[in-house]
PDB file of C-alpha atoms in Angstrom:
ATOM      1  CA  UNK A   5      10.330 -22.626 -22.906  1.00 40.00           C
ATOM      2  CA  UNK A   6       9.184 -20.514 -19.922  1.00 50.00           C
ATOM      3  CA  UNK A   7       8.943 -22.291 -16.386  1.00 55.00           C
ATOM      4  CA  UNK A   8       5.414 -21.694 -14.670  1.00 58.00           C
ATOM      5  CA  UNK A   9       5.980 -19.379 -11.845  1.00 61.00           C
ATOM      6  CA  UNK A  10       5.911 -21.514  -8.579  1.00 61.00           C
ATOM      7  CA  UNK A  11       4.845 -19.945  -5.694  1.00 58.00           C
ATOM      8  CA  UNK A  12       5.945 -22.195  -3.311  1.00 57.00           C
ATOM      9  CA  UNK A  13       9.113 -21.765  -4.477  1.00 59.00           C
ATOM     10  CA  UNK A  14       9.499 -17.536  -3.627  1.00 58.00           C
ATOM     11  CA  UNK A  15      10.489 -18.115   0.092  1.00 56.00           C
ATOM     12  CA  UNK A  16      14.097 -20.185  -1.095  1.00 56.00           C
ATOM     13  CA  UNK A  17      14.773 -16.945  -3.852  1.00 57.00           C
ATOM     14  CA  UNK A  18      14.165 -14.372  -1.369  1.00 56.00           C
ATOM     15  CA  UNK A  19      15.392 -16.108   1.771  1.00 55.00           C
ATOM     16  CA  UNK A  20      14.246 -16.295   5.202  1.00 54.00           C
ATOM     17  CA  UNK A  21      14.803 -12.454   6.225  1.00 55.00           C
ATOM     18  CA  UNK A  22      12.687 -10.438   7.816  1.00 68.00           C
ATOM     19  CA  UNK A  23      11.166  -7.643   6.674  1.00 82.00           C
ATOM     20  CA  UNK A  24      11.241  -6.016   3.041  1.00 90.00           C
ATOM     21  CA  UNK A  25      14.293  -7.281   0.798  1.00 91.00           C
ATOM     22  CA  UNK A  26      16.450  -5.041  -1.402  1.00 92.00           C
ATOM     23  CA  UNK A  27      14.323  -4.825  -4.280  1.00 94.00           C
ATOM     24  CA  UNK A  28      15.450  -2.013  -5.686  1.00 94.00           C
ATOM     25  CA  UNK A  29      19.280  -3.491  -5.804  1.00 94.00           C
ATOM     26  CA  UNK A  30      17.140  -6.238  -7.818  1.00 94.00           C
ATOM     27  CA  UNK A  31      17.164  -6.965 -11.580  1.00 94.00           C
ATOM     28  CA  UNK A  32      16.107  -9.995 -12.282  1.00 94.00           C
ATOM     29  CA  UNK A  33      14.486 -10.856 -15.976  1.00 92.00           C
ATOM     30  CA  UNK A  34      11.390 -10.514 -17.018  1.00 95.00           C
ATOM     31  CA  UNK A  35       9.429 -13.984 -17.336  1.00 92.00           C
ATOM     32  CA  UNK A  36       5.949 -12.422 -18.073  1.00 95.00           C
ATOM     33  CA  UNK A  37       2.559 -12.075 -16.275  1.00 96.00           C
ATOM     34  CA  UNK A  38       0.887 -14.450 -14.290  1.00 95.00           C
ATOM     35  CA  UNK A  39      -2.326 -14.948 -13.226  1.00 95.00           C
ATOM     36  CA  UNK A  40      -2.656 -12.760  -9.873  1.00 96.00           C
ATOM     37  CA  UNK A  41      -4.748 -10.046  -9.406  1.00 97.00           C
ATOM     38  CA  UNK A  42      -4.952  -7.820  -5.990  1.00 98.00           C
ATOM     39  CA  UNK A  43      -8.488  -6.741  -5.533  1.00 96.00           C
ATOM     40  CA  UNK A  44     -10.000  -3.696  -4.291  1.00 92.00           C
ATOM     41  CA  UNK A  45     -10.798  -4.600  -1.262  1.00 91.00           C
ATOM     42  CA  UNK A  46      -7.459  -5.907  -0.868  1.00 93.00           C
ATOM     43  CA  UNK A  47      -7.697  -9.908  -1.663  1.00 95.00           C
ATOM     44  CA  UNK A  48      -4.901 -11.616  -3.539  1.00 97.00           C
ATOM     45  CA  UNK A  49      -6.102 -14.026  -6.158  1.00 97.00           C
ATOM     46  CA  UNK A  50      -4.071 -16.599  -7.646  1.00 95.00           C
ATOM     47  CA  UNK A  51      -5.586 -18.266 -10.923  1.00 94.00           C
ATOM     48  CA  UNK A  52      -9.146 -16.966  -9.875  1.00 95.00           C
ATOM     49  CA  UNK A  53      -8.878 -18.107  -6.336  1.00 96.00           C
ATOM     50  CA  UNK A  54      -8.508 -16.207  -3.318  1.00 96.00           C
ATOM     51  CA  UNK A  55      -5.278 -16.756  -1.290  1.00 94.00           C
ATOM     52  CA  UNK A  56      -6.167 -17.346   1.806  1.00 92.00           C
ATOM     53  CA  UNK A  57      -2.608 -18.568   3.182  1.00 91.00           C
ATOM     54  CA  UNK A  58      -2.364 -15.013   5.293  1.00 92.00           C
ATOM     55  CA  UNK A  59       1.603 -15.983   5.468  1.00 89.00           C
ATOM     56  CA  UNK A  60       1.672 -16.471   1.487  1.00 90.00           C
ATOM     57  CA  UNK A  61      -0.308 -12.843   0.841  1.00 93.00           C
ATOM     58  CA  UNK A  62       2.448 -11.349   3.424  1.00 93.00           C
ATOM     59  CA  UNK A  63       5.477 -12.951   1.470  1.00 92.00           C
ATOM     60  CA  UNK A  64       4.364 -12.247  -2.033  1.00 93.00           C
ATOM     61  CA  UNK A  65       3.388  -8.384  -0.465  1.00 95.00           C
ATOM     62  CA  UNK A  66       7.377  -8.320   0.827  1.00 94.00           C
ATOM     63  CA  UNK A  67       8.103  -8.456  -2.861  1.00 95.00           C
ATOM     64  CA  UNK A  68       6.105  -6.430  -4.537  1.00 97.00           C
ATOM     65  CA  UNK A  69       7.543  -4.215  -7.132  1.00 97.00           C
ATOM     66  CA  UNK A  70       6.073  -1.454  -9.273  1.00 97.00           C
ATOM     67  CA  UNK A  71       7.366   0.547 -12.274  1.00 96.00           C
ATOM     68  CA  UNK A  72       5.091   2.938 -14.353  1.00 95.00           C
ATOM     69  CA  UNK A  73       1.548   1.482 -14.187  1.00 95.00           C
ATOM     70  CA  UNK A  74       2.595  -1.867 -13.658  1.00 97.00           C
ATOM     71  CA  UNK A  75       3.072  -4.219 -10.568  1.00 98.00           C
ATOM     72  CA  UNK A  76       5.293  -7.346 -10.397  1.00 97.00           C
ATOM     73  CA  UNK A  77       6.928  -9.718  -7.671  1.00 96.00           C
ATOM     74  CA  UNK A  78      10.134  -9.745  -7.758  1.00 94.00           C
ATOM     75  CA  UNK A  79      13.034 -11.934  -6.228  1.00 90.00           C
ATOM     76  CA  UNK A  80      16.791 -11.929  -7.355  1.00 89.00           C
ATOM     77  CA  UNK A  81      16.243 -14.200 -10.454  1.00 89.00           C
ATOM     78  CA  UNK A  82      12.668 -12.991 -11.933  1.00 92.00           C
ATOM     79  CA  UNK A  83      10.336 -10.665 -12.173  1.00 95.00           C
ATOM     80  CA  UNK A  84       6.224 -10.990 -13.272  1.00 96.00           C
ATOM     81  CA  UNK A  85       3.617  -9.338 -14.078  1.00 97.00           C
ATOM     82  CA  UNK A  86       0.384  -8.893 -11.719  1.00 97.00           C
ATOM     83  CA  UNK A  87      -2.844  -7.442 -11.974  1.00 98.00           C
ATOM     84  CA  UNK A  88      -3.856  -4.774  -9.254  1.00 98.00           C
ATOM     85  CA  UNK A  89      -7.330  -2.931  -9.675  1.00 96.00           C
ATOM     86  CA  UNK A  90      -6.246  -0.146  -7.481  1.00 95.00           C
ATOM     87  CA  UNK A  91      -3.810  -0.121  -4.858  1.00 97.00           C
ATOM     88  CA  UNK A  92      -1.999  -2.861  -3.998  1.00 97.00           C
ATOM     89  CA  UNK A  93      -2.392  -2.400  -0.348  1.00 97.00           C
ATOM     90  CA  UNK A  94      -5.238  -2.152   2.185  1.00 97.00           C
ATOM     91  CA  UNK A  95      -4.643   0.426   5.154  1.00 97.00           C
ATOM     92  CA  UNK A  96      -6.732  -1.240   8.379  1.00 96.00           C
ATOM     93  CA  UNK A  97      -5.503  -0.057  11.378  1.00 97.00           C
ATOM     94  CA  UNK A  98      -4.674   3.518  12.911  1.00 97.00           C
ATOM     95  CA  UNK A  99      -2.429   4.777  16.459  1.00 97.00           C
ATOM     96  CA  UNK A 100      -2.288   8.009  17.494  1.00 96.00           C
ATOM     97  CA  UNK A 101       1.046   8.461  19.066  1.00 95.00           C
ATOM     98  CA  UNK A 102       2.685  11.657  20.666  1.00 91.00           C
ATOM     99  CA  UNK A 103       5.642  12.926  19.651  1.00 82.00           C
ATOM    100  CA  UNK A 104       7.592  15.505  21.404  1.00 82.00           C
ATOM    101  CA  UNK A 105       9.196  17.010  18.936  1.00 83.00           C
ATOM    102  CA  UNK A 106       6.923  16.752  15.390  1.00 80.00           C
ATOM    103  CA  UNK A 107       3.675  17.100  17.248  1.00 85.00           C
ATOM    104  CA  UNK A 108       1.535  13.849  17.181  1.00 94.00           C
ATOM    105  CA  UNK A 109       2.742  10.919  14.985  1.00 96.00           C
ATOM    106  CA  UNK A 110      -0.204   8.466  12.765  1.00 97.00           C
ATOM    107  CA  UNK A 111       1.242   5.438  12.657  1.00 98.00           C
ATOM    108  CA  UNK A 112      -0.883   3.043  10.007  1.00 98.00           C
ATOM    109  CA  UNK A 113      -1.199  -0.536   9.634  1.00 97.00           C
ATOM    110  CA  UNK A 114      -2.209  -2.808   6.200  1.00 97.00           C
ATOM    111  CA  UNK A 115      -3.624  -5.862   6.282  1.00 95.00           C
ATOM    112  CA  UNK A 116      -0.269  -7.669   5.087  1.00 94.00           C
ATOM    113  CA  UNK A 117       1.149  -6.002   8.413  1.00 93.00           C
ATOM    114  CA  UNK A 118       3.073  -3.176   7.502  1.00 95.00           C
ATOM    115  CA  UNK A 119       3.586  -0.420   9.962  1.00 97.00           C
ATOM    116  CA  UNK A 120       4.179   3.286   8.523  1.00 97.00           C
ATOM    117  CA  UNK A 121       4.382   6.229  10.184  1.00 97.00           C
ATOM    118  CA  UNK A 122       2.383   9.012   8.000  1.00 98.00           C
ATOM    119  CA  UNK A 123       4.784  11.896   7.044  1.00 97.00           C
ATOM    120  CA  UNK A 124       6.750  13.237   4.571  1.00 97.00           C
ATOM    121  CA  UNK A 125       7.900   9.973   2.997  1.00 97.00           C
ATOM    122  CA  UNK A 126       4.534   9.003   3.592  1.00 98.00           C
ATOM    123  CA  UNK A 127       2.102  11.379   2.791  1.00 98.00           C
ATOM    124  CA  UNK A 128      -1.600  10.966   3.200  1.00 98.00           C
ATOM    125  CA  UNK A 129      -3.909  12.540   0.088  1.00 97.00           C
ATOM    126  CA  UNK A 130      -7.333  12.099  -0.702  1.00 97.00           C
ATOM    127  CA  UNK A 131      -9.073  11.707  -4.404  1.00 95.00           C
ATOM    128  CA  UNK A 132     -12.097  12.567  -4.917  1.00 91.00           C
ATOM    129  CA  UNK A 133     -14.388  10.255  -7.851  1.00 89.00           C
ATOM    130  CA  UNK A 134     -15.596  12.791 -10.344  1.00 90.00           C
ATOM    131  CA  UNK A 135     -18.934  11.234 -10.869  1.00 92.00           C
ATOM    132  CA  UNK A 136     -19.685  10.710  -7.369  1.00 91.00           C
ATOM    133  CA  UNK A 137     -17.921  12.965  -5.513  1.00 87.00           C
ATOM    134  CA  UNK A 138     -16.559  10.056  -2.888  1.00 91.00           C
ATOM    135  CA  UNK A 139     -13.129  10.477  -1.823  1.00 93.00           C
ATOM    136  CA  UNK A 140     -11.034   7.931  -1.369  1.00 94.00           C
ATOM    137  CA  UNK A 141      -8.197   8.046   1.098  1.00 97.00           C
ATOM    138  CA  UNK A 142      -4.591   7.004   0.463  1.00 98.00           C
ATOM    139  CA  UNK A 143      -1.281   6.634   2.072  1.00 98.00           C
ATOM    140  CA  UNK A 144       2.252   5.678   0.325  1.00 98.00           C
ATOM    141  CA  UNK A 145       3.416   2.398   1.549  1.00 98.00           C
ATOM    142  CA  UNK A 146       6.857   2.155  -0.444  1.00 96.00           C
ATOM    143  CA  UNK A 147       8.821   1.811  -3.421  1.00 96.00           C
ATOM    144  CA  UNK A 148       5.411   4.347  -4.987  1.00 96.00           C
ATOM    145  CA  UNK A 149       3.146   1.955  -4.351  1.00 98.00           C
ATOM    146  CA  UNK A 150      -0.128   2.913  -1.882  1.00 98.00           C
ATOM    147  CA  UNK A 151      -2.619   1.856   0.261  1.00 98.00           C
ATOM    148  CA  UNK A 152      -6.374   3.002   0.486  1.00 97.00           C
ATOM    149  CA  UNK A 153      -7.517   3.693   4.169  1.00 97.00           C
ATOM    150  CA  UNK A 154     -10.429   1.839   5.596  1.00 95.00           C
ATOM    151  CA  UNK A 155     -13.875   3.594   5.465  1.00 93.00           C
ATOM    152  CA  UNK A 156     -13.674   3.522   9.156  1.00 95.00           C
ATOM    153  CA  UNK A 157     -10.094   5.028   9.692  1.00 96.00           C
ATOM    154  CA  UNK A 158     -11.003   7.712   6.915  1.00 96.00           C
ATOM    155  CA  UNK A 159     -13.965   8.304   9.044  1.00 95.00           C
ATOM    156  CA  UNK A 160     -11.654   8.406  12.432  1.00 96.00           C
ATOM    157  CA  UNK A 161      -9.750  10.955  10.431  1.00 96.00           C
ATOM    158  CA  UNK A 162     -12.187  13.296   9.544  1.00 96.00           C
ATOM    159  CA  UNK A 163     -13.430  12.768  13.052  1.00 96.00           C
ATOM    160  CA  UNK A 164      -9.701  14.122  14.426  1.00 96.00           C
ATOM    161  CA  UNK A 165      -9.688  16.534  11.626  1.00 96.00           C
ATOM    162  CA  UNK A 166      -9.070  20.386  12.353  1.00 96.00           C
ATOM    163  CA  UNK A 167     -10.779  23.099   9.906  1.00 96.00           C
ATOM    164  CA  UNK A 168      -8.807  25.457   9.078  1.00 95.00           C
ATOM    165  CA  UNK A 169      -8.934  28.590   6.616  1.00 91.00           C
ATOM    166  CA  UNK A 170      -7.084  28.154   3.153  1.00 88.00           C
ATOM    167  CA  UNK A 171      -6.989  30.630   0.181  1.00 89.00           C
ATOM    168  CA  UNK A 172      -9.584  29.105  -1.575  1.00 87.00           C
ATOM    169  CA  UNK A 173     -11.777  27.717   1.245  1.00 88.00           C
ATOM    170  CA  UNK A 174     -11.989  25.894   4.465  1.00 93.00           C
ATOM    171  CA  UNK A 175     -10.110  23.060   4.766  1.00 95.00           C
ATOM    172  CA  UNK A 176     -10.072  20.002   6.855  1.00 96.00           C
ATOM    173  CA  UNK A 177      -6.878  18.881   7.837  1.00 97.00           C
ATOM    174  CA  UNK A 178      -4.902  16.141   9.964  1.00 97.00           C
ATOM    175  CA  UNK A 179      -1.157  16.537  10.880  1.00 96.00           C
ATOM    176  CA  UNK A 180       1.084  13.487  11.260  1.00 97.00           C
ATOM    177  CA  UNK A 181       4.915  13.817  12.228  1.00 95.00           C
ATOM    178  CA  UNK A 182       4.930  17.690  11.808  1.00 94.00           C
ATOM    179  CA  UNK A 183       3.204  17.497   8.225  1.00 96.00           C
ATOM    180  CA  UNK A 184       0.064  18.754   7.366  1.00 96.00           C
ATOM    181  CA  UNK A 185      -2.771  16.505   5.328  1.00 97.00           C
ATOM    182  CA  UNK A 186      -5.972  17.954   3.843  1.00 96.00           C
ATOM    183  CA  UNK A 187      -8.580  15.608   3.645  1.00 96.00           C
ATOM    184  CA  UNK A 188     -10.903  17.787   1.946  1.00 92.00           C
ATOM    185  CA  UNK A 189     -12.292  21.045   1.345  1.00 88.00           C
ATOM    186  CA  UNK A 190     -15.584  22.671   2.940  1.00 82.00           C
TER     187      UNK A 190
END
């Protein structure tokens, strides 16, 4: 019979380091889903109640794991399932930072306190809803998982934006550590 996941227990399987663990050296077995969901917004919910432990959201964000479609936490010894409705992180903060050499640096900040430098490991793109025609800003975080920008940072970036000529319209664009972002067309 299965064990019910603890989650006070995920601090003594992934020990007391700092930062993000080796989760890709990682291969624990699967012990099925649980009930956690990640909302839009970006609020962790455990069994239909929000988490509001901010150092409990952080540690279960350190190991986060996706493969395909699917999201999981994962420590050395096992791996479930979770829920996320979109992203699994939420993008909050925003420094502009000169760089000498790659031109001005965005440096980006999610709610679970992850700092990433947009780039080419971490690329900036914007989807735009079919129906509505909203776009929806996103940056990669790691291991190909994302976070959706702010309303107010994707409105600081449009702000910051440049518009420049493209083959099949105007564009607006945003550069970040020497790469170039469109955030939409004109």
């Amino acid at each position: 019979m299965q064990k019910p996941f603890d989650p006070a227990g995920l601090a003594s399987q992934i020990g007391q380091t700092q930062g993000i663990p080796p989760l890709e050296k990682w291969n624990p077995t699967f012990c099925g889903d649980i009930d956690m969901r990640i909302a839009r917004d970006g609020s962790w919910y455990y069994q239909g109640s929000i988490i509001g432990r901010e150092a409990m959201v952080r540690l279960f964000s350190r190991v986060l794991w996706r493969e395909g479609d699917q999201y999981f936490l994962k420590t050395p010894v096992e791996k479930v399932g979770i829920q996320v409705e979109d992203v699994p992180f939420s993008v909050i903060l925003m420094e502009r930072q000169p760089d000498a050499d790659r031109g001005e640096t965005l440096v980006f900040t999610t709610s679970t306190g992850d700092r990433i430098e947009a780039g080419a490991e971490h690329p900036i793109r914007v989807a735009t809803d079919t129906e509505t025609g909203e776009p929806s800003p996103y940056l990669l975080i790691r291991f190909g998982m994302e976070g959706r920008l702010s309303r107010n940072l994707f409105y600081e970036l449009v702000e910051m934006a440049a518009t420049e000529l493209a083959p099949d319209g105007d564009e607006l664009v945003v550069y970040s550590a020497g790469q170039r972002f469109v955030l939409g067309k004109l």
